[in-house]
Amino acid sequence: MSMDWDLSRSLIKEKVEDSNFINELLVLEEVDSTNDFLKREIDNLQTPALVVANCQNAGKGSKGRSWISQPESGIWMSLLIKPSINMQKTPMLTLVMAVSVAEACADVCDQKIQIKWPNDIICNGKKICGILTEMKQSSSEGYGVVIGAGINVNTEMFPTELVKKATSLYLETGEKRQRFDLIGRVVKRFSHNYQLFLQKTDLSLLLDIYCGMSATIGNDVCVMDVNGSYNAKALKIETDGSLTVECEDGQMRSVYGDEVSVRGIYGYI
Ligand code: BTN
């Protein structure tokens, strides 16, 4: 598959224009990381800005990990927005993007699409997308939020250590997909969900849909924080994006996605 037909700027532009949301679109053949690109260019771009790359040579995952971003195989995209909201609320935007990607993926395939709190998109029990949100002060006005999404669309195989945990839409459906179409759907869903978020500056208007797709609620999980790890039951997701868990001694705790990792006790979810 060549980039010409499924990741050309004109095809992405046409799809993205539908939602009237993006003010600047950049499509790159190769970049270090689409998140880092937007953070570097923050003062030179109109927002919302969207950058899509065919390949990242230093793709970043969460918690300092790297993110495999081979050419042709997936969607490596980041969005730069400058919301006028309290900075402490920005981690919620990660969940807004998670819902948007999950909805877009569910739109294009019949597989079971879920969200592993806070922001992994799961297809048939394995991860197809991760989201990394970062903040950057701009020298002119306010600060910017960069929300990067890596979606495994047409990936044919993963390294052995990831095989049990990662998958792609292609591996689950047997069909290759046009990346520009899915990018357009994600942007459309995000522009809608972002308006719902801004109405209340929290997740209250998105919680039903988020919880309806949650792979975490009701599960026994292992919460890992700076002090170590403990087992708990995942009970509820709150309007601020936190997860309420019940510890083994009956104590309730609120955990925040930027502070902890949550794993299933019996497997990845
Ligand atoms: C995770 O570890 O789950 C988060 C992965 C985020 C990957 C995306 S790909 C586009 C954007 N640019 C990056 O360097 N990372 C994010």
mmCIF file of C-alpha atoms and ligand atoms in Angstrom:
data_model
loop_
_atom_site.group_PDB
_atom_site.id
_atom_site.type_symbol
_atom_site.label_atom_id
_atom_site.label_comp_id
_atom_site.label_asym_id
_atom_site.label_seq_id
_atom_site.Cartn_x
_atom_site.Cartn_y
_atom_site.Cartn_z
ATOM 1 C CA MET A 1 0.000 0.000 0.000
ATOM 2 C CA SER A 2 1.422 3.390 -0.845
ATOM 3 C CA MET A 3 0.987 6.565 1.075
ATOM 4 C CA ASP A 4 -0.191 8.327 -2.079
ATOM 5 C CA TRP A 5 -3.662 6.990 -1.913
ATOM 6 C CA ASP A 6 -4.525 6.668 1.724
ATOM 7 C CA LEU A 7 -2.587 9.458 3.404
ATOM 8 C CA SER A 8 -2.448 12.252 0.866
ATOM 9 C CA ARG A 9 -2.983 15.755 2.197
ATOM 10 C CA SER A 10 -5.861 16.461 -0.195
ATOM 11 C CA LEU A 11 -7.809 13.362 0.895
ATOM 12 C CA ILE A 12 -7.290 14.113 4.585
ATOM 13 C CA LYS A 13 -8.149 17.793 4.018
ATOM 14 C CA GLU A 14 -11.410 16.904 2.303
ATOM 15 C CA LYS A 15 -12.467 14.629 5.183
ATOM 16 C CA VAL A 16 -11.344 16.992 7.909
ATOM 17 C CA GLU A 17 -13.049 20.020 6.317
ATOM 18 C CA ASP A 18 -16.421 18.329 6.902
ATOM 19 C CA SER A 19 -16.209 19.079 10.613
ATOM 20 C CA ASN A 20 -15.084 22.698 10.233
ATOM 21 C CA PHE A 21 -12.836 22.301 13.249
ATOM 22 C CA ILE A 22 -9.229 22.226 12.078
ATOM 23 C CA ASN A 23 -7.592 25.529 11.127
ATOM 24 C CA GLU A 24 -4.218 24.149 10.144
ATOM 25 C CA LEU A 25 -3.433 20.743 8.671
ATOM 26 C CA LEU A 26 0.047 19.331 8.198
ATOM 27 C CA VAL A 27 0.749 15.966 6.617
ATOM 28 C CA LEU A 28 4.342 14.777 6.903
ATOM 29 C CA GLU A 29 6.129 11.790 5.433
ATOM 30 C CA GLU A 30 8.367 11.364 8.473
ATOM 31 C CA VAL A 31 8.826 13.128 11.797
ATOM 32 C CA ASP A 32 10.374 12.320 15.168
ATOM 33 C CA SER A 33 7.066 12.516 17.026
ATOM 34 C CA THR A 34 3.891 14.342 15.962
ATOM 35 C CA ASN A 35 3.482 15.504 19.591
ATOM 36 C CA ASP A 36 7.000 16.956 19.683
ATOM 37 C CA PHE A 37 6.469 18.580 16.283
ATOM 38 C CA LEU A 38 3.421 20.494 17.522
ATOM 39 C CA LYS A 39 5.149 21.496 20.753
ATOM 40 C CA ARG A 40 8.058 22.933 18.734
ATOM 41 C CA GLU A 41 5.776 24.738 16.288
ATOM 42 C CA ILE A 42 3.239 25.995 18.817
ATOM 43 C CA ASP A 43 3.934 29.672 18.111
ATOM 44 C CA ASN A 44 3.708 29.273 14.341
ATOM 45 C CA LEU A 45 0.401 27.470 13.995
ATOM 46 C CA GLN A 46 -3.265 28.403 13.883
ATOM 47 C CA THR A 47 -5.288 26.252 16.224
ATOM 48 C CA PRO A 48 -6.826 23.770 16.268
ATOM 49 C CA ALA A 49 -3.923 22.307 14.304
ATOM 50 C CA LEU A 50 -3.688 18.704 13.164
ATOM 51 C CA VAL A 51 -0.484 16.956 12.172
ATOM 52 C CA VAL A 52 -0.457 13.499 10.648
ATOM 53 C CA ALA A 53 2.723 11.589 9.803
ATOM 54 C CA ASN A 54 3.211 8.477 7.717
ATOM 55 C CA CYS A 55 6.058 7.463 10.007
ATOM 56 C CA GLN A 56 7.522 8.539 13.358
ATOM 57 C CA ASN A 57 11.154 7.722 14.068
ATOM 58 C CA ALA A 58 10.898 8.587 17.780
ATOM 59 C CA GLY A 59 7.219 7.984 18.564
ATOM 60 C CA LYS A 60 6.474 8.402 22.249
ATOM 61 C CA GLY A 61 4.208 6.262 24.392
ATOM 62 C CA SER A 62 2.969 7.130 27.836
ATOM 63 C CA LYS A 63 5.145 6.869 30.967
ATOM 64 C CA GLY A 64 8.344 7.448 28.970
ATOM 65 C CA ARG A 65 7.909 4.403 26.763
ATOM 66 C CA SER A 66 8.434 4.458 23.004
ATOM 67 C CA TRP A 67 5.673 3.884 20.456
ATOM 68 C CA ILE A 68 6.275 1.803 17.334
ATOM 69 C CA SER A 69 5.186 3.951 14.389
ATOM 70 C CA GLN A 70 6.129 2.154 11.156
ATOM 71 C CA PRO A 71 5.378 3.755 7.768
ATOM 72 C CA GLU A 72 2.041 2.896 6.097
ATOM 73 C CA SER A 73 0.798 0.863 9.048
ATOM 74 C CA GLY A 74 -1.068 3.215 11.329
ATOM 75 C CA ILE A 75 -2.371 6.660 12.084
ATOM 76 C CA TRP A 76 0.149 8.781 13.952
ATOM 77 C CA MET A 77 -1.613 12.047 14.557
ATOM 78 C CA SER A 78 -1.641 14.912 17.064
ATOM 79 C CA LEU A 79 -4.013 17.746 17.662
ATOM 80 C CA LEU A 80 -3.007 21.109 19.120
ATOM 81 C CA ILE A 81 -5.733 23.096 20.850
ATOM 82 C CA LYS A 82 -5.663 26.129 23.102
ATOM 83 C CA PRO A 83 -8.626 25.712 25.439
ATOM 84 C CA SER A 84 -9.479 28.493 27.872
ATOM 85 C CA ILE A 85 -9.880 26.134 30.784
ATOM 86 C CA ASN A 86 -8.052 25.574 34.039
ATOM 87 C CA MET A 87 -4.842 23.681 33.296
ATOM 88 C CA GLN A 88 -5.732 21.025 35.871
ATOM 89 C CA LYS A 89 -8.664 19.977 33.696
ATOM 90 C CA THR A 90 -6.569 19.150 30.633
ATOM 91 C CA PRO A 91 -6.015 15.450 31.486
ATOM 92 C CA MET A 92 -9.753 15.022 30.841
ATOM 93 C CA LEU A 93 -9.121 15.838 27.185
ATOM 94 C CA THR A 94 -7.327 12.513 26.918
ATOM 95 C CA LEU A 95 -10.608 10.795 27.767
ATOM 96 C CA VAL A 96 -12.456 13.005 25.262
ATOM 97 C CA MET A 97 -10.052 11.765 22.589
ATOM 98 C CA ALA A 98 -10.403 8.168 23.818
ATOM 99 C CA VAL A 99 -14.185 8.276 23.337
ATOM 100 C CA SER A 100 -13.722 9.872 19.914
ATOM 101 C CA VAL A 101 -11.262 7.252 18.656
ATOM 102 C CA ALA A 102 -13.374 4.433 20.107
ATOM 103 C CA GLU A 103 -16.502 5.760 18.380
ATOM 104 C CA ALA A 104 -14.656 6.225 15.084
ATOM 105 C CA CYS A 105 -13.276 2.664 15.233
ATOM 106 C CA ALA A 106 -16.702 1.272 16.107
ATOM 107 C CA ASP A 107 -18.117 3.183 13.096
ATOM 108 C CA VAL A 108 -15.860 1.322 10.677
ATOM 109 C CA CYS A 109 -15.834 -2.232 12.030
ATOM 110 C CA ASP A 110 -18.134 -4.721 13.719
ATOM 111 C CA GLN A 111 -15.601 -5.807 16.304
ATOM 112 C CA LYS A 112 -15.851 -5.260 20.048
ATOM 113 C CA ILE A 113 -14.335 -1.831 20.715
ATOM 114 C CA GLN A 114 -13.769 -0.814 24.335
ATOM 115 C CA ILE A 115 -11.852 1.738 26.362
ATOM 116 C CA LYS A 116 -9.432 0.578 29.031
ATOM 117 C CA TRP A 117 -9.394 3.446 31.530
ATOM 118 C CA PRO A 118 -8.210 6.046 31.041
ATOM 119 C CA ASN A 119 -7.197 6.076 27.408
ATOM 120 C CA ASP A 120 -6.333 2.785 25.721
ATOM 121 C CA ILE A 121 -8.651 1.686 22.953
ATOM 122 C CA ILE A 122 -9.165 -2.055 22.907
ATOM 123 C CA CYS A 123 -10.355 -4.245 20.060
ATOM 124 C CA ASN A 124 -11.371 -7.799 20.983
ATOM 125 C CA GLY A 125 -9.325 -7.554 24.179
ATOM 126 C CA LYS A 126 -6.105 -6.134 22.717
ATOM 127 C CA LYS A 127 -4.851 -2.580 22.365
ATOM 128 C CA ILE A 128 -5.320 -0.830 19.025
ATOM 129 C CA CYS A 129 -4.742 2.751 20.110
ATOM 130 C CA GLY A 130 -2.896 4.747 22.746
ATOM 131 C CA ILE A 131 -3.242 8.436 23.513
ATOM 132 C CA LEU A 132 -0.605 10.786 24.888
ATOM 133 C CA THR A 133 -1.586 14.285 26.058
ATOM 134 C CA GLU A 134 1.044 16.918 26.752
ATOM 135 C CA MET A 135 0.991 20.618 27.574
ATOM 136 C CA LYS A 136 3.171 23.404 26.250
ATOM 137 C CA GLN A 137 3.295 27.065 27.167
ATOM 138 C CA SER A 138 3.164 29.296 24.093
ATOM 139 C CA SER A 139 5.219 32.468 24.130
ATOM 140 C CA SER A 140 2.307 34.613 22.921
ATOM 141 C CA GLU A 141 -1.010 33.596 24.435
ATOM 142 C CA GLY A 142 -1.737 30.964 27.058
ATOM 143 C CA TYR A 143 -0.825 27.345 26.756
ATOM 144 C CA GLY A 144 -1.477 24.627 24.279
ATOM 145 C CA VAL A 145 -2.629 21.060 24.742
ATOM 146 C CA VAL A 146 -1.245 18.435 22.380
ATOM 147 C CA ILE A 147 -3.307 15.270 22.162
ATOM 148 C CA GLY A 148 -1.556 12.536 20.212
ATOM 149 C CA ALA A 149 -3.232 9.335 19.092
ATOM 150 C CA GLY A 150 -1.527 6.287 17.641
ATOM 151 C CA ILE A 151 -3.975 3.920 15.970
ATOM 152 C CA ASN A 152 -2.841 0.531 14.684
ATOM 153 C CA VAL A 153 -4.820 0.393 11.473
ATOM 154 C CA ASN A 154 -3.088 -1.791 8.883
ATOM 155 C CA THR A 155 -0.251 -3.219 11.003
ATOM 156 C CA GLU A 156 0.479 -6.789 9.883
ATOM 157 C CA MET A 157 2.562 -7.919 12.834
ATOM 158 C CA PHE A 158 3.944 -6.856 16.179
ATOM 159 C CA PRO A 159 7.180 -7.764 17.960
ATOM 160 C CA THR A 160 6.889 -10.943 20.049
ATOM 161 C CA GLU A 161 6.733 -9.071 23.347
ATOM 162 C CA LEU A 162 3.627 -7.157 22.178
ATOM 163 C CA VAL A 163 1.737 -9.916 20.373
ATOM 164 C CA LYS A 164 -0.442 -10.837 23.375
ATOM 165 C CA LYS A 165 -1.289 -7.215 24.110
ATOM 166 C CA ALA A 166 -1.429 -5.309 20.816
ATOM 167 C CA THR A 167 -3.467 -5.676 17.677
ATOM 168 C CA SER A 168 -4.589 -3.686 14.639
ATOM 169 C CA LEU A 169 -7.898 -3.235 12.869
ATOM 170 C CA TYR A 170 -6.429 -5.273 9.996
ATOM 171 C CA LEU A 171 -5.454 -8.204 12.241
ATOM 172 C CA GLU A 172 -8.948 -8.257 13.790
ATOM 173 C CA THR A 173 -10.958 -7.872 10.580
ATOM 174 C CA GLY A 174 -8.698 -9.146 7.787
ATOM 175 C CA GLU A 175 -9.340 -5.905 5.912
ATOM 176 C CA LYS A 176 -6.977 -3.037 5.139
ATOM 177 C CA ARG A 177 -8.435 0.385 5.683
ATOM 178 C CA GLN A 178 -7.964 3.865 4.268
ATOM 179 C CA ARG A 179 -6.300 5.928 6.930
ATOM 180 C CA PHE A 180 -7.646 9.283 5.689
ATOM 181 C CA ASP A 181 -11.206 8.085 6.247
ATOM 182 C CA LEU A 182 -10.573 7.070 9.858
ATOM 183 C CA ILE A 183 -8.691 10.335 10.529
ATOM 184 C CA GLY A 184 -11.727 12.262 9.273
ATOM 185 C CA ARG A 185 -14.026 10.271 11.541
ATOM 186 C CA VAL A 186 -11.830 10.779 14.605
ATOM 187 C CA VAL A 187 -11.670 14.547 14.007
ATOM 188 C CA LYS A 188 -15.438 14.727 13.473
ATOM 189 C CA ARG A 189 -16.151 12.798 16.665
ATOM 190 C CA PHE A 190 -13.591 14.821 18.604
ATOM 191 C CA SER A 191 -14.944 18.200 17.465
ATOM 192 C CA HIS A 192 -18.418 17.143 18.649
ATOM 193 C CA ASN A 193 -17.241 15.624 21.932
ATOM 194 C CA TYR A 194 -14.961 18.592 22.632
ATOM 195 C CA GLN A 195 -17.990 20.923 22.417
ATOM 196 C CA LEU A 196 -19.807 18.686 24.920
ATOM 197 C CA PHE A 197 -16.762 18.825 27.175
ATOM 198 C CA LEU A 198 -16.526 22.636 26.951
ATOM 199 C CA GLN A 199 -20.213 23.065 27.852
ATOM 200 C CA LYS A 200 -19.557 21.774 31.380
ATOM 201 C CA THR A 201 -15.734 21.735 31.388
ATOM 202 C CA ASP A 202 -15.989 18.189 32.620
ATOM 203 C CA LEU A 203 -17.005 14.785 31.279
ATOM 204 C CA SER A 204 -20.618 14.775 32.501
ATOM 205 C CA LEU A 205 -22.099 14.891 28.991
ATOM 206 C CA LEU A 206 -19.747 12.155 27.783
ATOM 207 C CA LEU A 207 -19.821 9.804 30.715
ATOM 208 C CA ASP A 208 -22.666 7.570 29.499
ATOM 209 C CA ILE A 209 -20.937 6.853 26.229
ATOM 210 C CA TYR A 210 -17.517 6.484 27.886
ATOM 211 C CA CYS A 211 -18.838 4.096 30.555
ATOM 212 C CA GLY A 212 -20.842 2.180 27.954
ATOM 213 C CA MET A 213 -17.551 1.371 26.222
ATOM 214 C CA SER A 214 -15.490 0.832 29.377
ATOM 215 C CA ALA A 215 -13.509 -2.393 29.668
ATOM 216 C CA THR A 216 -12.466 -1.460 33.205
ATOM 217 C CA ILE A 217 -15.602 -0.894 35.280
ATOM 218 C CA GLY A 218 -16.493 -3.917 37.394
ATOM 219 C CA ASN A 219 -13.072 -5.529 36.973
ATOM 220 C CA ASP A 220 -10.536 -6.538 39.586
ATOM 221 C CA VAL A 221 -7.538 -4.366 38.851
ATOM 222 C CA CYS A 222 -4.018 -3.783 40.078
ATOM 223 C CA VAL A 223 -3.323 -0.091 40.679
ATOM 224 C CA MET A 224 0.327 0.931 40.432
ATOM 225 C CA ASP A 225 1.327 4.278 41.884
ATOM 226 C CA VAL A 226 4.554 5.859 43.114
ATOM 227 C CA ASN A 227 4.275 3.989 46.426
ATOM 228 C CA GLY A 228 3.818 0.523 44.943
ATOM 229 C CA SER A 229 0.779 -1.454 43.844
ATOM 230 C CA TYR A 230 -2.439 -2.784 45.326
ATOM 231 C CA ASN A 231 -5.422 -4.790 44.147
ATOM 232 C CA ALA A 232 -8.869 -3.226 44.018
ATOM 233 C CA LYS A 233 -12.210 -3.393 42.256
ATOM 234 C CA ALA A 234 -12.866 -0.702 39.623
ATOM 235 C CA LEU A 235 -16.283 0.726 40.495
ATOM 236 C CA LYS A 236 -16.991 3.965 38.705
ATOM 237 C CA ILE A 237 -15.601 6.685 36.448
ATOM 238 C CA GLU A 238 -16.287 10.211 37.684
ATOM 239 C CA THR A 239 -17.032 13.421 35.763
ATOM 240 C CA ASP A 240 -13.440 14.588 36.341
ATOM 241 C CA GLY A 241 -12.123 11.431 34.643
ATOM 242 C CA SER A 242 -10.893 9.778 37.828
ATOM 243 C CA LEU A 243 -11.588 6.127 38.611
ATOM 244 C CA THR A 244 -13.145 5.173 41.938
ATOM 245 C CA VAL A 245 -11.819 1.866 43.212
ATOM 246 C CA GLU A 246 -12.660 -0.219 46.257
ATOM 247 C CA CYS A 247 -9.549 -1.569 47.950
ATOM 248 C CA GLU A 248 -9.449 -5.049 49.486
ATOM 249 C CA ASP A 249 -9.989 -3.559 52.981
ATOM 250 C CA GLY A 250 -13.203 -1.868 51.775
ATOM 251 C CA GLN A 251 -11.654 1.584 51.560
ATOM 252 C CA MET A 252 -12.658 3.702 48.527
ATOM 253 C CA ARG A 253 -10.004 5.587 46.588
ATOM 254 C CA SER A 254 -10.024 7.962 43.613
ATOM 255 C CA VAL A 255 -7.209 7.352 41.172
ATOM 256 C CA TYR A 256 -6.083 9.655 38.355
ATOM 257 C CA GLY A 257 -4.832 8.460 34.987
ATOM 258 C CA ASP A 258 -1.765 10.696 34.971
ATOM 259 C CA GLU A 259 -0.683 9.331 38.365
ATOM 260 C CA VAL A 260 -1.284 5.589 38.176
ATOM 261 C CA SER A 261 -1.293 2.609 35.836
ATOM 262 C CA VAL A 262 -4.111 0.124 36.064
ATOM 263 C CA ARG A 263 -3.797 -3.475 34.909
ATOM 264 C CA GLY A 264 -6.247 -6.305 35.051
ATOM 265 C CA ILE A 265 -5.363 -8.942 37.602
ATOM 266 C CA TYR A 266 -5.971 -11.774 35.157
ATOM 267 C CA GLY A 267 -4.582 -10.130 32.011
ATOM 268 C CA TYR A 268 -3.980 -6.858 30.244
ATOM 269 C CA ILE A 269 -7.530 -5.482 30.686
HETATM 270 C C1 BTN B 1 0.458 4.980 24.898
HETATM 271 O O1 BTN B 1 1.540 4.620 25.364
HETATM 272 O O2 BTN B 1 -0.530 4.279 24.990
HETATM 273 C C2 BTN B 1 0.361 6.323 24.206
HETATM 274 C C3 BTN B 1 0.777 6.228 22.756
HETATM 275 C C4 BTN B 1 0.647 7.529 21.987
HETATM 276 C C5 BTN B 1 1.194 7.404 20.586
HETATM 277 C C6 BTN B 1 0.886 8.601 19.738
HETATM 278 S S1 BTN B 1 1.327 8.377 18.041
HETATM 279 C C7 BTN B 1 1.062 10.059 17.731
HETATM 280 C C8 BTN B 1 1.580 10.828 18.913
HETATM 281 N N1 BTN B 1 2.992 11.119 18.763
HETATM 282 C C9 BTN B 1 3.742 10.481 19.673
HETATM 283 O O3 BTN B 1 4.983 10.537 19.759
HETATM 284 N N2 BTN B 1 2.954 9.745 20.483
HETATM 285 C C10 BTN B 1 1.544 9.905 20.148
#
